[in-house]
PDB file of C-alpha atoms in Angstrom:
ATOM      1  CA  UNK I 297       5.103   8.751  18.257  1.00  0.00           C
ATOM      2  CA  UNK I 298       6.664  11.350  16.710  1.00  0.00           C
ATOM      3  CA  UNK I 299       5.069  15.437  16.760  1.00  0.00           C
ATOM      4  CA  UNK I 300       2.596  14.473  14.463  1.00  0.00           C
ATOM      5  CA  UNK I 301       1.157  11.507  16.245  1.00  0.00           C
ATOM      6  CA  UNK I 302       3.021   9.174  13.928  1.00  0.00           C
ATOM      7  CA  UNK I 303       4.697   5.765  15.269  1.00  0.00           C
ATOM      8  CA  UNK I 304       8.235   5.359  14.698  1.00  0.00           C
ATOM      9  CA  UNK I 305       7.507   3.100  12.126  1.00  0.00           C
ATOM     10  CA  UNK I 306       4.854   5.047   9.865  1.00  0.00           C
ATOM     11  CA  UNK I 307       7.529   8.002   9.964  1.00  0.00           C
ATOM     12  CA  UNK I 308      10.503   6.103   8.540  1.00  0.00           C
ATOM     13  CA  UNK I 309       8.722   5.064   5.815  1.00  0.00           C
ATOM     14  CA  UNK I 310       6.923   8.390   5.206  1.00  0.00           C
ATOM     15  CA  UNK I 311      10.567   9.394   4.580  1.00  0.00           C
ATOM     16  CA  UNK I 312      11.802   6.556   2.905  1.00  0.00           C
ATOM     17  CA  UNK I 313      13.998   5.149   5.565  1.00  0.00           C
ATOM     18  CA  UNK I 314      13.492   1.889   4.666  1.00  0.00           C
ATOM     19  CA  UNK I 315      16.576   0.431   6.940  1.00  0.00           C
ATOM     20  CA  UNK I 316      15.250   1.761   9.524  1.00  0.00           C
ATOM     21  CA  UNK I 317      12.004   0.607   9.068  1.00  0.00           C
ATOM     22  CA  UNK I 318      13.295  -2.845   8.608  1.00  0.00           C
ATOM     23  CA  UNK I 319      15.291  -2.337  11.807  1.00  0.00           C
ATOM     24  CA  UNK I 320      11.940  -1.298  13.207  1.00  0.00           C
ATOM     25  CA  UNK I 321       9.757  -4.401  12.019  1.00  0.00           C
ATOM     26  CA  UNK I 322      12.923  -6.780  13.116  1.00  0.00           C
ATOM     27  CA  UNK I 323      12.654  -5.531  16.476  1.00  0.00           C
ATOM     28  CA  UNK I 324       8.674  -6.410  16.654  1.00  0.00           C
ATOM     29  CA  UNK I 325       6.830  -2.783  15.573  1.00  0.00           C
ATOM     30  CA  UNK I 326       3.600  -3.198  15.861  1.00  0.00           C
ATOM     31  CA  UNK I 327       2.643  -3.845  11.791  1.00  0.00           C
ATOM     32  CA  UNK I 328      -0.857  -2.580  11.812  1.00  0.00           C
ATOM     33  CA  UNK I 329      -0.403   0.773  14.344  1.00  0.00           C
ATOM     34  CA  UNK I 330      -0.698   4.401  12.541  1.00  0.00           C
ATOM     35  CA  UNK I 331      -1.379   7.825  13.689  1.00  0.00           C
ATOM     36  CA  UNK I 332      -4.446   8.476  15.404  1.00  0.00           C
ATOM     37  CA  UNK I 333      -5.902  11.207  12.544  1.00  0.00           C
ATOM     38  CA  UNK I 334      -6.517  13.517  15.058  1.00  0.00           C
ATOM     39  CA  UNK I 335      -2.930  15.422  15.055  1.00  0.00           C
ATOM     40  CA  UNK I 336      -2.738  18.554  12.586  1.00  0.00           C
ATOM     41  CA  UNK I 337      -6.170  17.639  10.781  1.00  0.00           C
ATOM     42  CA  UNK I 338      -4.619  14.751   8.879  1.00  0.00           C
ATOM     43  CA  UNK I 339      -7.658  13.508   6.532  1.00  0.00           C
ATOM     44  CA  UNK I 340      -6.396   9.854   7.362  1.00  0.00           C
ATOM     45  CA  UNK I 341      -5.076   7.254   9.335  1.00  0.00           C
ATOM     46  CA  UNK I 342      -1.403   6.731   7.634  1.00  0.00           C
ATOM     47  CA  UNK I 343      -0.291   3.154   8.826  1.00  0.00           C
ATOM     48  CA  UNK I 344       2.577   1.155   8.160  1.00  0.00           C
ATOM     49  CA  UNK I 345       0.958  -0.119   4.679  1.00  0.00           C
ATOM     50  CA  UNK I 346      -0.418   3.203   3.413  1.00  0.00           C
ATOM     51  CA  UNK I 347       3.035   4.494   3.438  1.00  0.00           C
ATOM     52  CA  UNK I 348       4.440   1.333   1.733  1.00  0.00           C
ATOM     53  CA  UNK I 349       2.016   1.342  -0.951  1.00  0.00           C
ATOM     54  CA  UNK I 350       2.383   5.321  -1.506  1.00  0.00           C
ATOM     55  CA  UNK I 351       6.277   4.816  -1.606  1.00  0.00           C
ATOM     56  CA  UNK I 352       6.209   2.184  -4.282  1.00  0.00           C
ATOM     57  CA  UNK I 353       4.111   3.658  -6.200  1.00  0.00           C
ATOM     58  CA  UNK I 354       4.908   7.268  -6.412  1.00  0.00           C
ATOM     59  CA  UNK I 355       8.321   6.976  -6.191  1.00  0.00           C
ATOM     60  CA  UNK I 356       9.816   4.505  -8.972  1.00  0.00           C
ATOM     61  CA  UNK I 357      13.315   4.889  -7.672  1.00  0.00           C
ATOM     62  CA  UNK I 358      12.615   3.376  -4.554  1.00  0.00           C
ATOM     63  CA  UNK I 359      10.087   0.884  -5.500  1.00  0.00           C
ATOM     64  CA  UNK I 360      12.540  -2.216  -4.632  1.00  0.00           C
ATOM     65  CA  UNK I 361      13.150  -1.087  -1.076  1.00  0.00           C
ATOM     66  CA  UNK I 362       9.684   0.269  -0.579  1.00  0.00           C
ATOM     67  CA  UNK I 363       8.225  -3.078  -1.585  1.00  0.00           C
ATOM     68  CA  UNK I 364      10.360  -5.587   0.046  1.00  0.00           C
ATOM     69  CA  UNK I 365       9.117  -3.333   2.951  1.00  0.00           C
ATOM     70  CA  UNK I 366       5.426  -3.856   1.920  1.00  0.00           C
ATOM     71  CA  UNK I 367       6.551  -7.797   1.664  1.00  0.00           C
ATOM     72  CA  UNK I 368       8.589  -7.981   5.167  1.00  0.00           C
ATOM     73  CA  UNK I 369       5.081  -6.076   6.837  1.00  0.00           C
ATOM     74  CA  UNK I 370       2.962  -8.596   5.232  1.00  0.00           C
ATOM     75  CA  UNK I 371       4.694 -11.514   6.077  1.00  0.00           C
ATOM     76  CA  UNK I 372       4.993  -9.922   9.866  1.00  0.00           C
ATOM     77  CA  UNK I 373       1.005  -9.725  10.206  1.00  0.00           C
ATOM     78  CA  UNK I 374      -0.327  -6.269   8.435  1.00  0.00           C
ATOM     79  CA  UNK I 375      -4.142  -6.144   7.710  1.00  0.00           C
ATOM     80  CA  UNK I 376      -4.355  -5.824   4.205  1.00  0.00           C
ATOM     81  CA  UNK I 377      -8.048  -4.628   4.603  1.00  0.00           C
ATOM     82  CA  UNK I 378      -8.516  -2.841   7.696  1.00  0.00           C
ATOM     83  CA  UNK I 379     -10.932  -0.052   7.310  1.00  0.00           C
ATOM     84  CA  UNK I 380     -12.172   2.563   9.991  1.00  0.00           C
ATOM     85  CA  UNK I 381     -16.042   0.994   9.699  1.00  0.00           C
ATOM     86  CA  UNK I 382     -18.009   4.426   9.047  1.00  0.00           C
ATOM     87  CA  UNK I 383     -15.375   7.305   9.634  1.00  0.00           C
ATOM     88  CA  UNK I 384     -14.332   9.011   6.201  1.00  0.00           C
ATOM     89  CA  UNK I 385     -11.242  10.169   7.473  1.00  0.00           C
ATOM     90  CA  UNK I 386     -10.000   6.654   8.623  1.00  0.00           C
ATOM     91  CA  UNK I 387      -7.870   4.002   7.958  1.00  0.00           C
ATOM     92  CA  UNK I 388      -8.409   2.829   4.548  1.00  0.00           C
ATOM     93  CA  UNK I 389      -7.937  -1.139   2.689  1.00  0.00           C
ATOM     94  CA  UNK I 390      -4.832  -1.457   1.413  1.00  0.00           C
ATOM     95  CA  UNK I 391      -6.256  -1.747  -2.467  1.00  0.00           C
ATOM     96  CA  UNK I 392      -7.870   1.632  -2.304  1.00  0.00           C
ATOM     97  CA  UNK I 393      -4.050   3.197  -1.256  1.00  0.00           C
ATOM     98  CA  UNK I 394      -2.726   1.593  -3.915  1.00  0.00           C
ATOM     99  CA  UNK I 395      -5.811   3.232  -6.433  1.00  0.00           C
ATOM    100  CA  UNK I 396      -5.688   6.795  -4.550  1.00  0.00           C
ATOM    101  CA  UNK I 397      -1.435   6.252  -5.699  1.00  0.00           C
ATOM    102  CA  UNK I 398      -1.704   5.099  -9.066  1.00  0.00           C
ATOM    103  CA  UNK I 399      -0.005   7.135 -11.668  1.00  0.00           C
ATOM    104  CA  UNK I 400      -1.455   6.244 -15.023  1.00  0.00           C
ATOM    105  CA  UNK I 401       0.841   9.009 -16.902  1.00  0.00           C
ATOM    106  CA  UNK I 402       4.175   6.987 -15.560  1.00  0.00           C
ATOM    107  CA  UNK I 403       5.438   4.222 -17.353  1.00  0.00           C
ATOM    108  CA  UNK I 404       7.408   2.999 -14.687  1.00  0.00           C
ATOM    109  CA  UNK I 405       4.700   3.574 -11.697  1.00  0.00           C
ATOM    110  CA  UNK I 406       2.329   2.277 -13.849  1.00  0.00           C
ATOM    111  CA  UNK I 407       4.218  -1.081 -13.595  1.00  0.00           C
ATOM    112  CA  UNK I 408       5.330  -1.224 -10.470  1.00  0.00           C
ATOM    113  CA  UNK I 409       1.587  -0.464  -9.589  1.00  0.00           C
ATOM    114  CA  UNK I 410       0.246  -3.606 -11.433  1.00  0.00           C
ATOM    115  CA  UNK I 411       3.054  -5.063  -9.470  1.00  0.00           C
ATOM    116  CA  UNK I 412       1.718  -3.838  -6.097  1.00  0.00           C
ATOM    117  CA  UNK I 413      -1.442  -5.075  -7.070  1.00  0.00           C
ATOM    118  CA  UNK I 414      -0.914  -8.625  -7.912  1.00  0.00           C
ATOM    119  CA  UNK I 415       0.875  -8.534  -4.778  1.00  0.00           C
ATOM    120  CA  UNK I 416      -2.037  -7.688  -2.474  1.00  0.00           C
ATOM    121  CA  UNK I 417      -4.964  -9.768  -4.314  1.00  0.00           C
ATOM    122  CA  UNK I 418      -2.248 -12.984  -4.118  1.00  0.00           C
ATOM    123  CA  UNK I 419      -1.910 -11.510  -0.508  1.00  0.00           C
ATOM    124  CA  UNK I 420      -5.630 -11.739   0.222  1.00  0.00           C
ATOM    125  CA  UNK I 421      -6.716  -7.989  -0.124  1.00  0.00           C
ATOM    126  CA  UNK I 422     -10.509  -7.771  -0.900  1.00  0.00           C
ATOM    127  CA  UNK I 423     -11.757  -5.696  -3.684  1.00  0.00           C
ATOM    128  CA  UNK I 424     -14.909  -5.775  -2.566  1.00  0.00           C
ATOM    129  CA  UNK I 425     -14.474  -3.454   0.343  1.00  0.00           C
ATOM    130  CA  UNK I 426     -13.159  -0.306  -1.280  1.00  0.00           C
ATOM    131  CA  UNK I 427     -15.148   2.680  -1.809  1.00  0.00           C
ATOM    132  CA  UNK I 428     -17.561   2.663  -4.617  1.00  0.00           C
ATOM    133  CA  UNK I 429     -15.420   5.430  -6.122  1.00  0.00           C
ATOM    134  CA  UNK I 430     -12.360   3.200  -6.771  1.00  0.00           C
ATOM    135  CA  UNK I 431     -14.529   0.208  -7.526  1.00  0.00           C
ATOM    136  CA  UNK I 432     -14.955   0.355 -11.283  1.00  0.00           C
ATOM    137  CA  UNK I 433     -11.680   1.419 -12.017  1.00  0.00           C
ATOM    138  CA  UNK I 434      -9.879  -1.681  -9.651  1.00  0.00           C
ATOM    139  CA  UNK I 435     -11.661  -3.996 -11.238  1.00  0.00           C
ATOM    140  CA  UNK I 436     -10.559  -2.825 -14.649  1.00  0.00           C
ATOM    141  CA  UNK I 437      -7.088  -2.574 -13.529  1.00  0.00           C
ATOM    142  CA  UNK I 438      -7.528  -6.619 -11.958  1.00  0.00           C
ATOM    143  CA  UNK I 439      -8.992  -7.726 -14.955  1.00  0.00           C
ATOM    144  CA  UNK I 440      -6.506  -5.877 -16.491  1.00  0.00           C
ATOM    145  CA  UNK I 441      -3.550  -8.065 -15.477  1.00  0.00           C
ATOM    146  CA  UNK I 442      -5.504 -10.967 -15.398  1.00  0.00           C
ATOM    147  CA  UNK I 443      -5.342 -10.722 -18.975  1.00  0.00           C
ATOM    148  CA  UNK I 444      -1.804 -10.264 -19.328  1.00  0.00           C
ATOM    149  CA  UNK I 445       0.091 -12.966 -20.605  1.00  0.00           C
ATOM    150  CA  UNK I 446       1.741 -15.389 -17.766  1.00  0.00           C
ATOM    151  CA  UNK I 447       5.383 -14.089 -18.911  1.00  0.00           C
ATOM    152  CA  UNK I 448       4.116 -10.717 -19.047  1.00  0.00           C
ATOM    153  CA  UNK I 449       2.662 -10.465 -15.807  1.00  0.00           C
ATOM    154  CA  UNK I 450       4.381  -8.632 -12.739  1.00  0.00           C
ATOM    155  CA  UNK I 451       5.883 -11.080 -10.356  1.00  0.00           C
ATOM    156  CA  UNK I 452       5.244 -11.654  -6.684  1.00  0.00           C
ATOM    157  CA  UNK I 453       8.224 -11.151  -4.714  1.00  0.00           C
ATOM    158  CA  UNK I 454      10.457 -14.517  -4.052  1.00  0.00           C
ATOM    159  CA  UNK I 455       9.380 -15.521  -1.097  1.00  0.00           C
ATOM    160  CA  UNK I 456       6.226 -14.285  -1.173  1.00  0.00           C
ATOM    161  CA  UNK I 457       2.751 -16.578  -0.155  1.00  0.00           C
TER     162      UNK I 457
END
């Protein structure tokens, strides 16, 4: 870990070093291990998938990287909806990253987000576990692109399950 308690792994993508990252997953990082919380007062458990999430959708300019990242981690194992049973300041489901993330007032994130998001229900992420908060709104934005036209709707990755 690095000073802040975070694995090699969840650093280089919380700075966008995506080859390392890759480098990191090729050589068998453990997909699902974040910080601990406890360093600095961090409010919550960053893992591997938080940051991938957060990087493609805050950060439009890096959105191919960042999700061929979220791809490779998915494909290596990641828990799409791990959650920290009963601890606010845990790790959170993958789906409620993505809706803490999403930019409605960027074109561009606002894509990539739908993106993200048909992505992780394809993927197997469960709507049903986020935080009644977030719930309304996700499944406006799922009906949302369920209603899109089949041309019009974002793609899955090639390669993707």
């Amino acid at each position: 870990p690095d000073g802040d308690g975070d694995p090699l792994l969840t650093h280089a993508l919380n700075f966008n070093h995506f080859a390392i990252a890759q480098l990191l997953i090729d050589a068998g990082a453990d997909v699902n291990h974040g910080n601990d919380g406890s360093v600095r007062e961090k409010f919550m458990v960053k893992d591997p998938i938080y940051c991938a999430i957060a990087a493609a959708a805050l950060k439009p300019a890096v959105f191919d990287e960042a999700f061929q990242i979220l791809t490779n981690l998915v494909e290596r194992g990641a828990d799409l909806n791990h959650q920290t049973p009963g601890n606010a300041h845990g790790r959170i489901p993958s789906l409620e990253t993505l809706m803490f993330y999403w930019n409605e007032r960027e074109p561009a994130s606002q894509a990539n987000c739908q993106r993200i998001l048909r992505f992780l229900l394809d993927q197997g992420a469960n709507p049903d576990i986020v935080r009644e908060a977030y719930r309304d709104t996700l499944q406006q934005r799922i009906q949302a692109i369920r209603d899109l036209p089949n041309q019009a709707r974002p793609a899955s990755p090639p390669g993707a399950r």
